[in-house]
Short mmCIF file of C-alpha atoms in Angstrom, two decimals:
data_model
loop_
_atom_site.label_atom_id
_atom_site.label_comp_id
_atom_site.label_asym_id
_atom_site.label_seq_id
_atom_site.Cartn_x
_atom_site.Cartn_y
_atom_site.Cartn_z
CA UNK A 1 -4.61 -141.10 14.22
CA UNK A 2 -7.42 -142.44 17.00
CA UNK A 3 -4.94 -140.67 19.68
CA UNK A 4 -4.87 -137.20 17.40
CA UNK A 5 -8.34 -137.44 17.77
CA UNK A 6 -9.19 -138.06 21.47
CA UNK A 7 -6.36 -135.35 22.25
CA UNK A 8 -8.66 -132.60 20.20
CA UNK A 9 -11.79 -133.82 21.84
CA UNK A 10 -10.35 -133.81 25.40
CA UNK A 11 -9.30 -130.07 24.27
CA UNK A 12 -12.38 -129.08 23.15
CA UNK A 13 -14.05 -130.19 25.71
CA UNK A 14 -11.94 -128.36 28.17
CA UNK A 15 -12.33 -124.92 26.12
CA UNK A 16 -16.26 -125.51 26.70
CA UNK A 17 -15.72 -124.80 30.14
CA UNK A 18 -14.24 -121.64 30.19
CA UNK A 19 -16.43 -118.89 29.80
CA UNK A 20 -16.18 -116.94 26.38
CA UNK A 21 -14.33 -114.21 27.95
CA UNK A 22 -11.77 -116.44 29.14
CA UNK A 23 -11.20 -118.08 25.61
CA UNK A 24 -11.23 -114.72 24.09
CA UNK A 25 -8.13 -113.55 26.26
CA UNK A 26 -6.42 -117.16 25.99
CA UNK A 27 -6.52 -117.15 22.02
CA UNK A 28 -5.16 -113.31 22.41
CA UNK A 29 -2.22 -114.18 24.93
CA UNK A 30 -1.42 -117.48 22.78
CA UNK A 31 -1.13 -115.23 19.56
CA UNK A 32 0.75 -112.77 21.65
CA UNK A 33 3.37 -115.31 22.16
CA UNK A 34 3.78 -116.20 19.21
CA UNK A 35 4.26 -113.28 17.62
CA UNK A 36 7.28 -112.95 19.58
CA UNK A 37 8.46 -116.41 19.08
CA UNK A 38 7.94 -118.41 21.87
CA UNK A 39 7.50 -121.57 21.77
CA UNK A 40 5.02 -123.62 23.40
CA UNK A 41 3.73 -127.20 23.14
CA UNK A 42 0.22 -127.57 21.76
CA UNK A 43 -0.08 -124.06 20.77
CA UNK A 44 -1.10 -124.09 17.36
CA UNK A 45 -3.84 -126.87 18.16
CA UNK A 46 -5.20 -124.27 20.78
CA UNK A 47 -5.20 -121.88 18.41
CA UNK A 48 -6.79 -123.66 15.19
CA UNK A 49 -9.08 -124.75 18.27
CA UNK A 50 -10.39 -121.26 19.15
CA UNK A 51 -10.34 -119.90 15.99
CA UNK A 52 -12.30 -122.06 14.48
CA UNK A 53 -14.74 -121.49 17.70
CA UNK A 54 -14.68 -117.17 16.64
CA UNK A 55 -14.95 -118.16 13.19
CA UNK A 56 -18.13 -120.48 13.64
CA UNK A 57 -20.00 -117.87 16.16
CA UNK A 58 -19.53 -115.35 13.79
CA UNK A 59 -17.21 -113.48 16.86
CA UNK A 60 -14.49 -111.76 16.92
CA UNK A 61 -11.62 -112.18 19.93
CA UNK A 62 -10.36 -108.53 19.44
CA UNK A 63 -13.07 -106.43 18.47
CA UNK A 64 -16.06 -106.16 20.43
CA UNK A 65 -18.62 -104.95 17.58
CA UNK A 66 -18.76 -101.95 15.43
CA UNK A 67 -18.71 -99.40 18.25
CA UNK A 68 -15.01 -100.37 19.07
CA UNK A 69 -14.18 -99.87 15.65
CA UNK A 70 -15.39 -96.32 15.56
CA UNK A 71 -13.82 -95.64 19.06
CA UNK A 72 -10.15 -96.61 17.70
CA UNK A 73 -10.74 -95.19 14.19
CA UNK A 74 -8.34 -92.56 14.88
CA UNK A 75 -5.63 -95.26 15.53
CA UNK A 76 -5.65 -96.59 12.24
CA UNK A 77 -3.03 -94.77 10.71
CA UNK A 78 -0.15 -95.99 13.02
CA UNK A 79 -2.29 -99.22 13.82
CA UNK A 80 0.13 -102.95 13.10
CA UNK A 81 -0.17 -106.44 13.38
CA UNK A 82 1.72 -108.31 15.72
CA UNK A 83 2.76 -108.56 19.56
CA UNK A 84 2.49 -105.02 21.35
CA UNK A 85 6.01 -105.85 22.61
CA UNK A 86 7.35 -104.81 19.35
CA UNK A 87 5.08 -102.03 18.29
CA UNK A 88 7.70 -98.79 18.35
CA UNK A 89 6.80 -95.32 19.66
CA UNK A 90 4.68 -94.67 15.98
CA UNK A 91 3.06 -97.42 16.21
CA UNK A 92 0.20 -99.26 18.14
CA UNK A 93 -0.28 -102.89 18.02
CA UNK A 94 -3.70 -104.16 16.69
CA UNK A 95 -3.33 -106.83 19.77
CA UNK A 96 -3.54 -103.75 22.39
CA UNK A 97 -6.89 -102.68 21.23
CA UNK A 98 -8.94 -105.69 22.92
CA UNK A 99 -7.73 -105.48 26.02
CA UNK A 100 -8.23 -101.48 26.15
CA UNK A 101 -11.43 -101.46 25.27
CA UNK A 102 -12.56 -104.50 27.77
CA UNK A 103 -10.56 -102.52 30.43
CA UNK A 104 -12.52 -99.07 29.81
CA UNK A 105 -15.75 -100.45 29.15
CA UNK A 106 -16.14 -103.06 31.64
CA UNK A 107 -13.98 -101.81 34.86
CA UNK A 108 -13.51 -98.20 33.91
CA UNK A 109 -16.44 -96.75 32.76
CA UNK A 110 -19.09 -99.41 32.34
CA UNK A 111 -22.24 -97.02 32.49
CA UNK A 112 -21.01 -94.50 30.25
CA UNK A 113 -19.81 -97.08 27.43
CA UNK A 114 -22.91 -98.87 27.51
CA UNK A 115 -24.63 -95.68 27.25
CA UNK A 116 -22.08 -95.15 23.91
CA UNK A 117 -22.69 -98.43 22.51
CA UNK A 118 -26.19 -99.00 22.53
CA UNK A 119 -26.41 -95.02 20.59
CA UNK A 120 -23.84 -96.01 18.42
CA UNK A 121 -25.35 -99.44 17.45
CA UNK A 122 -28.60 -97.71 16.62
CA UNK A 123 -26.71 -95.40 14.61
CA UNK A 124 -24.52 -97.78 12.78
CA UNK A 125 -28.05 -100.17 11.96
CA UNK A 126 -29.18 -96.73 10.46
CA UNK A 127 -26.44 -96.37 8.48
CA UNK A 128 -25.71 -92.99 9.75
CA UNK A 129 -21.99 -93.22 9.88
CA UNK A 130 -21.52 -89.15 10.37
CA UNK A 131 -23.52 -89.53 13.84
CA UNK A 132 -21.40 -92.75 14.65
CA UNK A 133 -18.25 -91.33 14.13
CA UNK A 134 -20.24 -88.19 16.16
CA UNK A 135 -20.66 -90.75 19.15
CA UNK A 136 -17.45 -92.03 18.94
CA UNK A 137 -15.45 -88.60 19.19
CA UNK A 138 -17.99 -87.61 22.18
CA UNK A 139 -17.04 -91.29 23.95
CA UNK A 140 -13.33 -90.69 23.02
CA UNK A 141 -13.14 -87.20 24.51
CA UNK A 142 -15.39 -88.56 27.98
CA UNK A 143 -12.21 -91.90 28.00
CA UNK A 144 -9.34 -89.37 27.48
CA UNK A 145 -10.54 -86.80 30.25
CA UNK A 146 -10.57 -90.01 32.56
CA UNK A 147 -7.87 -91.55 31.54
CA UNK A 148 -5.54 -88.66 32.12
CA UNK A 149 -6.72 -87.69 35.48
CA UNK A 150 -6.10 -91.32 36.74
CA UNK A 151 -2.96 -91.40 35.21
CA UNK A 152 -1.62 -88.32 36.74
CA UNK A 153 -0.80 -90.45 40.62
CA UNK A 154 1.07 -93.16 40.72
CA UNK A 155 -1.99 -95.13 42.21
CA UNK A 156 -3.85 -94.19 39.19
CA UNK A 157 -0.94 -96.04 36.98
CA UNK A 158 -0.95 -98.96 39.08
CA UNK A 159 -4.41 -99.31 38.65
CA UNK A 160 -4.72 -99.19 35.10
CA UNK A 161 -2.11 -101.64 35.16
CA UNK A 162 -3.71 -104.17 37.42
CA UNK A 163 -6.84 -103.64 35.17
CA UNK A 164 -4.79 -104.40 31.78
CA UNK A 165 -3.85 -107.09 33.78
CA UNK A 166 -6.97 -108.78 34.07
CA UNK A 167 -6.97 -108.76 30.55
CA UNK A 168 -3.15 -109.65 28.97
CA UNK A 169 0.26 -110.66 30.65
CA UNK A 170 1.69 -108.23 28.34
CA UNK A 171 2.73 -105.25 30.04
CA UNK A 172 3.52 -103.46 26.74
CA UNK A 173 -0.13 -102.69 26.10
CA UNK A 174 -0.22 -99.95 29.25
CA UNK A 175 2.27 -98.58 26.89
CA UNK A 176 0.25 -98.79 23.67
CA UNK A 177 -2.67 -97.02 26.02
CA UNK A 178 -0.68 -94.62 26.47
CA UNK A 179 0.09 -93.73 22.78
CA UNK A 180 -3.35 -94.14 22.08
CA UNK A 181 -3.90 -91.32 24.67
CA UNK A 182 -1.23 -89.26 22.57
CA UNK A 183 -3.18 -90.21 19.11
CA UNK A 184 -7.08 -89.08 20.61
CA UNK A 185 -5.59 -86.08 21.78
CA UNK A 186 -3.63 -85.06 18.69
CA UNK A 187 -6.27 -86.95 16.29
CA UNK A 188 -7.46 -83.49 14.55
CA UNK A 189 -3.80 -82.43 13.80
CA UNK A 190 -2.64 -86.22 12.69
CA UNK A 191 -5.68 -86.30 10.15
CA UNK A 192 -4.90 -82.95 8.70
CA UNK A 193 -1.22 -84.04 8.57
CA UNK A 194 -2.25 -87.39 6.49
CA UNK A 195 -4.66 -85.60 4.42
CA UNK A 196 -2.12 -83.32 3.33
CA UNK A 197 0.37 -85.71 2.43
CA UNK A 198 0.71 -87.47 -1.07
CA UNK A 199 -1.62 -91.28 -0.68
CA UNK A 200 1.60 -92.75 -2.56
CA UNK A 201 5.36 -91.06 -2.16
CA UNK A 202 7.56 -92.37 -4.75
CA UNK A 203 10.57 -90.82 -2.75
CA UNK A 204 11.58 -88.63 -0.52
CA UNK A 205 14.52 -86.37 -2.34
CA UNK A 206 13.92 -83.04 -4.06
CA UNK A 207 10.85 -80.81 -3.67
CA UNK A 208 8.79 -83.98 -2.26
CA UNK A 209 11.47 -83.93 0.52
CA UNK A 210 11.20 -80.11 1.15
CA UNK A 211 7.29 -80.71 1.14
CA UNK A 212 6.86 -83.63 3.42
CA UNK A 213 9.80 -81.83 5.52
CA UNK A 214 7.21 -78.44 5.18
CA UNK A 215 4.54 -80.57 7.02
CA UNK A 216 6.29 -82.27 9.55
CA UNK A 217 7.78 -78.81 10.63
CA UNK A 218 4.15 -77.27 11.45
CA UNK A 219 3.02 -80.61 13.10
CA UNK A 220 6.11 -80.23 15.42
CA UNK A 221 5.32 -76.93 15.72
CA UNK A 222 1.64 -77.54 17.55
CA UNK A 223 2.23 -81.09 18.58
CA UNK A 224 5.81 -82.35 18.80
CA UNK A 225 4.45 -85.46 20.22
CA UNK A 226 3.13 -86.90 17.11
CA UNK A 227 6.10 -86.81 14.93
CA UNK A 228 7.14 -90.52 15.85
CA UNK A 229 3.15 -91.39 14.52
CA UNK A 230 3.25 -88.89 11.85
CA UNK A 231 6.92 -90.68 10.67
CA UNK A 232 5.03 -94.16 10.69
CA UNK A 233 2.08 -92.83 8.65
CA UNK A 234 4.81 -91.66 5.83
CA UNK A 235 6.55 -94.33 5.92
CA UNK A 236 3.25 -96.34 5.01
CA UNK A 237 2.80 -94.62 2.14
CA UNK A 238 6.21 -94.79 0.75
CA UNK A 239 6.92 -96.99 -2.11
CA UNK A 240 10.31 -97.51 -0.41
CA UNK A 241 9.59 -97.24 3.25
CA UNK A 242 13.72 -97.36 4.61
CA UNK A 243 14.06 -93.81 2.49
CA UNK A 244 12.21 -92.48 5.55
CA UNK A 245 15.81 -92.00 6.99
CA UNK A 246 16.26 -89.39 4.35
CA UNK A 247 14.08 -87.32 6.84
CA UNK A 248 16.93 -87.40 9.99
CA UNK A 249 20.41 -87.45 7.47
CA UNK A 250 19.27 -84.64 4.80
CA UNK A 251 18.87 -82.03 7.12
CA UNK A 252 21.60 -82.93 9.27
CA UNK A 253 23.85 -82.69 6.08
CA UNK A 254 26.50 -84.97 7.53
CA UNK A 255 26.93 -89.21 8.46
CA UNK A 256 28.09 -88.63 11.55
CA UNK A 257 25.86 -89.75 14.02
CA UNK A 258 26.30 -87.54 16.82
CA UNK A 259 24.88 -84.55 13.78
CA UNK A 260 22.05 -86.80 12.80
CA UNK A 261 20.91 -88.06 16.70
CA UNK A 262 20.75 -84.36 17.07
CA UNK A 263 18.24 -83.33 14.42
CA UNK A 264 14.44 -83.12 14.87
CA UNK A 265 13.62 -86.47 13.03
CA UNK A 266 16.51 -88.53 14.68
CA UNK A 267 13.93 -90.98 15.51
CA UNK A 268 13.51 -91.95 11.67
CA UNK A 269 16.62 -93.56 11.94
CA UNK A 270 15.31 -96.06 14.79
CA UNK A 271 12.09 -96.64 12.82
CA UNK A 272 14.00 -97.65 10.09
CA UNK A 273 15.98 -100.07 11.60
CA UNK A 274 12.56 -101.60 13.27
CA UNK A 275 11.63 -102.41 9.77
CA UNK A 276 14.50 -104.70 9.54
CA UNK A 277 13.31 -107.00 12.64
CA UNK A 278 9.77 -106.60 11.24
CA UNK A 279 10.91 -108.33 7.75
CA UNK A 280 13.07 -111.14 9.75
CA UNK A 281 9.70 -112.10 11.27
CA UNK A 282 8.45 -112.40 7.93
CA UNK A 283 11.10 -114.34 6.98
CA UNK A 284 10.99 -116.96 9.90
CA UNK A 285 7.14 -117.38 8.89
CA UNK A 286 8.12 -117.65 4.66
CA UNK A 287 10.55 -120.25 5.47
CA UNK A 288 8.50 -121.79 8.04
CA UNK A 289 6.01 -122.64 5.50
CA UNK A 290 8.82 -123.12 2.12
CA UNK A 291 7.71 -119.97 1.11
CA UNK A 292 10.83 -119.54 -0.79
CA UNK A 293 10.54 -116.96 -3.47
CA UNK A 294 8.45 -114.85 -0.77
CA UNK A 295 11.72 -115.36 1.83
CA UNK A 296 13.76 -114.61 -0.84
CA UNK A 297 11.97 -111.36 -1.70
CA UNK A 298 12.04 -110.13 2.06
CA UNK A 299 16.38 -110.67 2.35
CA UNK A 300 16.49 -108.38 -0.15
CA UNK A 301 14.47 -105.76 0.98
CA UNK A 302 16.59 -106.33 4.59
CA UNK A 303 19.89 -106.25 2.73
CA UNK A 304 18.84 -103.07 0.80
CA UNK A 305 17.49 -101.26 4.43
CA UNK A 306 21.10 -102.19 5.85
CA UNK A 307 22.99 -100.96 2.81
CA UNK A 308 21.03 -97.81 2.75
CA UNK A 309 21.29 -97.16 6.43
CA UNK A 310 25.01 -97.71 6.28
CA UNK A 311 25.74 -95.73 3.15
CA UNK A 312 23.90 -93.15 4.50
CA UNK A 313 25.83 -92.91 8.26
CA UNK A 314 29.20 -93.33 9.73
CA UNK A 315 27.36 -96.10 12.07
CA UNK A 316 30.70 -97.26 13.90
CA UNK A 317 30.61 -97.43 17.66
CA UNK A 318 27.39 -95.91 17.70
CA UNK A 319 24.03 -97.19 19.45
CA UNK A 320 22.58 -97.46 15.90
CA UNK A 321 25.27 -99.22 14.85
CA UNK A 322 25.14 -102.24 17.37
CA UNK A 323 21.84 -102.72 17.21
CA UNK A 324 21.89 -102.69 13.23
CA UNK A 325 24.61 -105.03 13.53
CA UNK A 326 22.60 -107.17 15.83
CA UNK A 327 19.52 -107.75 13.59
CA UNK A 328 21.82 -108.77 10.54
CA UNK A 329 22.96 -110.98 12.89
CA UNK A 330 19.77 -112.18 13.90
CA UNK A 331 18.45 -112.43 9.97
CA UNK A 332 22.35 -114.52 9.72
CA UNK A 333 20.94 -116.68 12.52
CA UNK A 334 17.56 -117.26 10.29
CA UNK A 335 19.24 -118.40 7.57
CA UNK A 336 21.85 -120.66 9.42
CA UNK A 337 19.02 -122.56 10.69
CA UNK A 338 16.78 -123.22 8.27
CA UNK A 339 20.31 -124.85 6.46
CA UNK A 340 20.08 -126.69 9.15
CA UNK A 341 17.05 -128.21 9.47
CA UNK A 342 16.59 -128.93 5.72
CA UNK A 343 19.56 -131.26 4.46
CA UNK A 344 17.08 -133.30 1.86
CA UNK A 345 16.85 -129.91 -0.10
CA UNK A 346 20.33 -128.22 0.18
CA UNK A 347 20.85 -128.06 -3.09
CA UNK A 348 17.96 -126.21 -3.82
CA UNK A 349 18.50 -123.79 -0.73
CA UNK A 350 21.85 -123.01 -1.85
CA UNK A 351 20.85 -122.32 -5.48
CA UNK A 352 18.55 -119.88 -4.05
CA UNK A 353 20.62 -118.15 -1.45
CA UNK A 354 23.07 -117.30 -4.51
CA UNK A 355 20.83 -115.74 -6.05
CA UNK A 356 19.96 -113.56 -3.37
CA UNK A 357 23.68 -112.09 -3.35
CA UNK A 358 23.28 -108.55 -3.05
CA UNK A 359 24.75 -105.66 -5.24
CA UNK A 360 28.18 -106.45 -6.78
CA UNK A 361 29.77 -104.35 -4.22
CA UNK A 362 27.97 -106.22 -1.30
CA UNK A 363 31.49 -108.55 0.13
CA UNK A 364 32.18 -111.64 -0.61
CA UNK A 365 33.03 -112.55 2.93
CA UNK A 366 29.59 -110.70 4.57
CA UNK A 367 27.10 -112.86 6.11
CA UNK A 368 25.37 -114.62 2.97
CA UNK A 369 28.89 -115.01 1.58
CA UNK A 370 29.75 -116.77 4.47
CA UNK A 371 26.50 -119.01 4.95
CA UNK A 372 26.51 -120.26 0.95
CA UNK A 373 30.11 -121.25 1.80
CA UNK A 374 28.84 -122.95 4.82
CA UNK A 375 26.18 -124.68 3.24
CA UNK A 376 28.25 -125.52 0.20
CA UNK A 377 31.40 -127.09 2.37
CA UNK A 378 28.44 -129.20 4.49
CA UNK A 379 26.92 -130.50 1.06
CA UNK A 380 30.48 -131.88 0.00
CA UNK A 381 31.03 -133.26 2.84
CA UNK A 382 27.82 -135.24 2.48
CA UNK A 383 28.75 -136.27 -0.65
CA UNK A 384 32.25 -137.44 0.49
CA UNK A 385 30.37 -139.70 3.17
CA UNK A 386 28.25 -141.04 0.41
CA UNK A 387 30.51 -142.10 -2.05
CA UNK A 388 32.46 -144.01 1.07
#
């Protein structure tokens, strides 16, 4: 349409005159955002707009050359996708890194990261990735001293703050600075932890429990602040990631919560139920795009993370309970609307959602139950209209 077109014009030609900085942090904020689901007019234009503007200069909006990418190698690990807001205490969100590394290298230390990057550079163009990775530590050790002795006053906080700032609204990525703080420091101890473990753990039960269990003990032992990292790195490499709970109810021997919340891997528990909201974001963006065998391959990995968190403790009352109640609600909420907003292909929908009924023992009257009744009672009562 002539209008579709002077609209992406008039856009483009505002983007041109904002520096590349500036575009850089608007396409990061605008993916921010929605990640987390907000909604806002025009968005994906701007987007597909800037993108295409990264793709064509042969930029990137997040990583500023090779030298970054040595500097956060020891993130990797516990590194995700999506908006720092819902990264958990393993994890650090991709989105944070950008905004770190403009924040260190262009307010923080400006001299001594240009001094790192133009060494590094030379190394990388030599192919000399053992001096690179040399460079990196050397930088990362140089950031880390700094980092902690402005973080140690309050007016050191609050200007690391104001600097992050500068660079995203989101005030979750002082918080993924923080972790990556936790990660440099520990990065030794959190290689030789992943090194030891298994690349691919079929389960965790047995003598592969005991061992992962082993390993997890001595990390705790030297660095106790790691464990939530070292949990996300196992559950990575699990070919069922939700039997990471195993690690908090086994040696607690007991459901009850109140044994489990007291043992030394409690925190499994919460990283499990994280996975759940993780998968109804995948869901929303399967059925966003009638992705339908992929949506209906992520409700039942959901319904098999609650089933196995709820076989496995007496959730009732509990913090862990609520909140696990919450986000089936929330995945209920999913499915409720994307009934509604498709009547041309109920039929289809419904034949679908019945075939995502969990195990036989899963109730008839839980919350698929409920919503193939619902959409089942509002197809016959489109039928009844029609045959009026």
């Amino acid at each position: 349409m002539p209008g579709s077109t002077d609209n992406g014009e008039h856009l483009a030609q505002y983007l041109r005159q904002l520096t590349p900085q500036v575009r850089a942090r608007l396409l990061a904020e605008l993916e921010r955002l929605h990640l987390l689901g907000e909604s806002i007019p025009h968005s994906e234009c701007l987007i597909a707009v800037l993108r295409s503007e990264f793709r064509n200069t042969g930029q990137s909006h997040y990583r500023v050359g090779n030298p970054s990418r040595y500097f956060f190698e020891p993130l990797e690990p516990v590194l995700v996708d999506g908006a720092p807001e819902r990264a958990n205490s393993g994890q650090i969100a991709r989105g944070s890194l950008g905004p770190i590394w403009s924040l260190v290298t262009e307010k923080l230390l400006p001299s001594m990261a240009d001094g790192y990057v133009t060494s590094a550079r030379k190394a990388i163009a030599a192919n000399n990735q053992a001096e690179a990775r040399r460079l990196a530590e050397g930088f990362q050790s140089k950031v880390v001293t700094y980092l902690d002795g402005v973080l140690a006053t309050e007016a050191g906080v609050a200007t690391v703050r104001g600097g992050l700032e500068f660079y995203t609204s989101s005030q979750a990525t002082f918080d993924g600075l923080r972790k990556m703080l936790r990660v440099i420091h520990g990065r030794k101890e959190l290689a030789e932890f992943a090194r030891a473990l298994p690349a691919k753990i079929a389960g965790l039960d047995g003598s592969g429990l005991a061992a992962v269990l082993d390993l997890l003990n001595g990390l705790r032992a030297r660095r106790a602040e790691l464990i939530p990292f070292a949990l996300v790195v196992i559950a990575n490499r699990l070919e069922t990631p939700w039997q990471l709970i195993q690690l908090a109810t086994r040696p607690a021997a007991s459901k009850a919560v109140a044994r489990i919340a007291a043992s030394p891997y409690a925190i499994a528990v919460t990283i499990v139920l994280d996975q759940i909201d993780g998968k109804r974001l995948m869901l929303i963006e399967a059925l966003k795009h009638n992705r339908i065998a992929k949506a209906k391959e992520i409700l039942t990995e959901i319904y098999a993370i609650d089933a196995a968190v709820k076989q496995r403790i007496e959730l009732d009352g509990s913090d862990w309970g609520k909140r696990a109640d919450d986000l089936m609600r929330a995945v209920d909420a999913v499915l409720d609307a994307e009934i509604d907003s498709i009547p041309s292909d109920h039929h289809h929908l419904l034949h679908t959602l019945e075939a995502l009924r969990m195990r036989k023992d899963r109730r008839s009257d839980g919350p698929l139950g409920q919503l193939v009744r619902k959409g089942r009672d509002m197809l016959a009562g489109w039928r009844r209209a029609a045959s009026v």
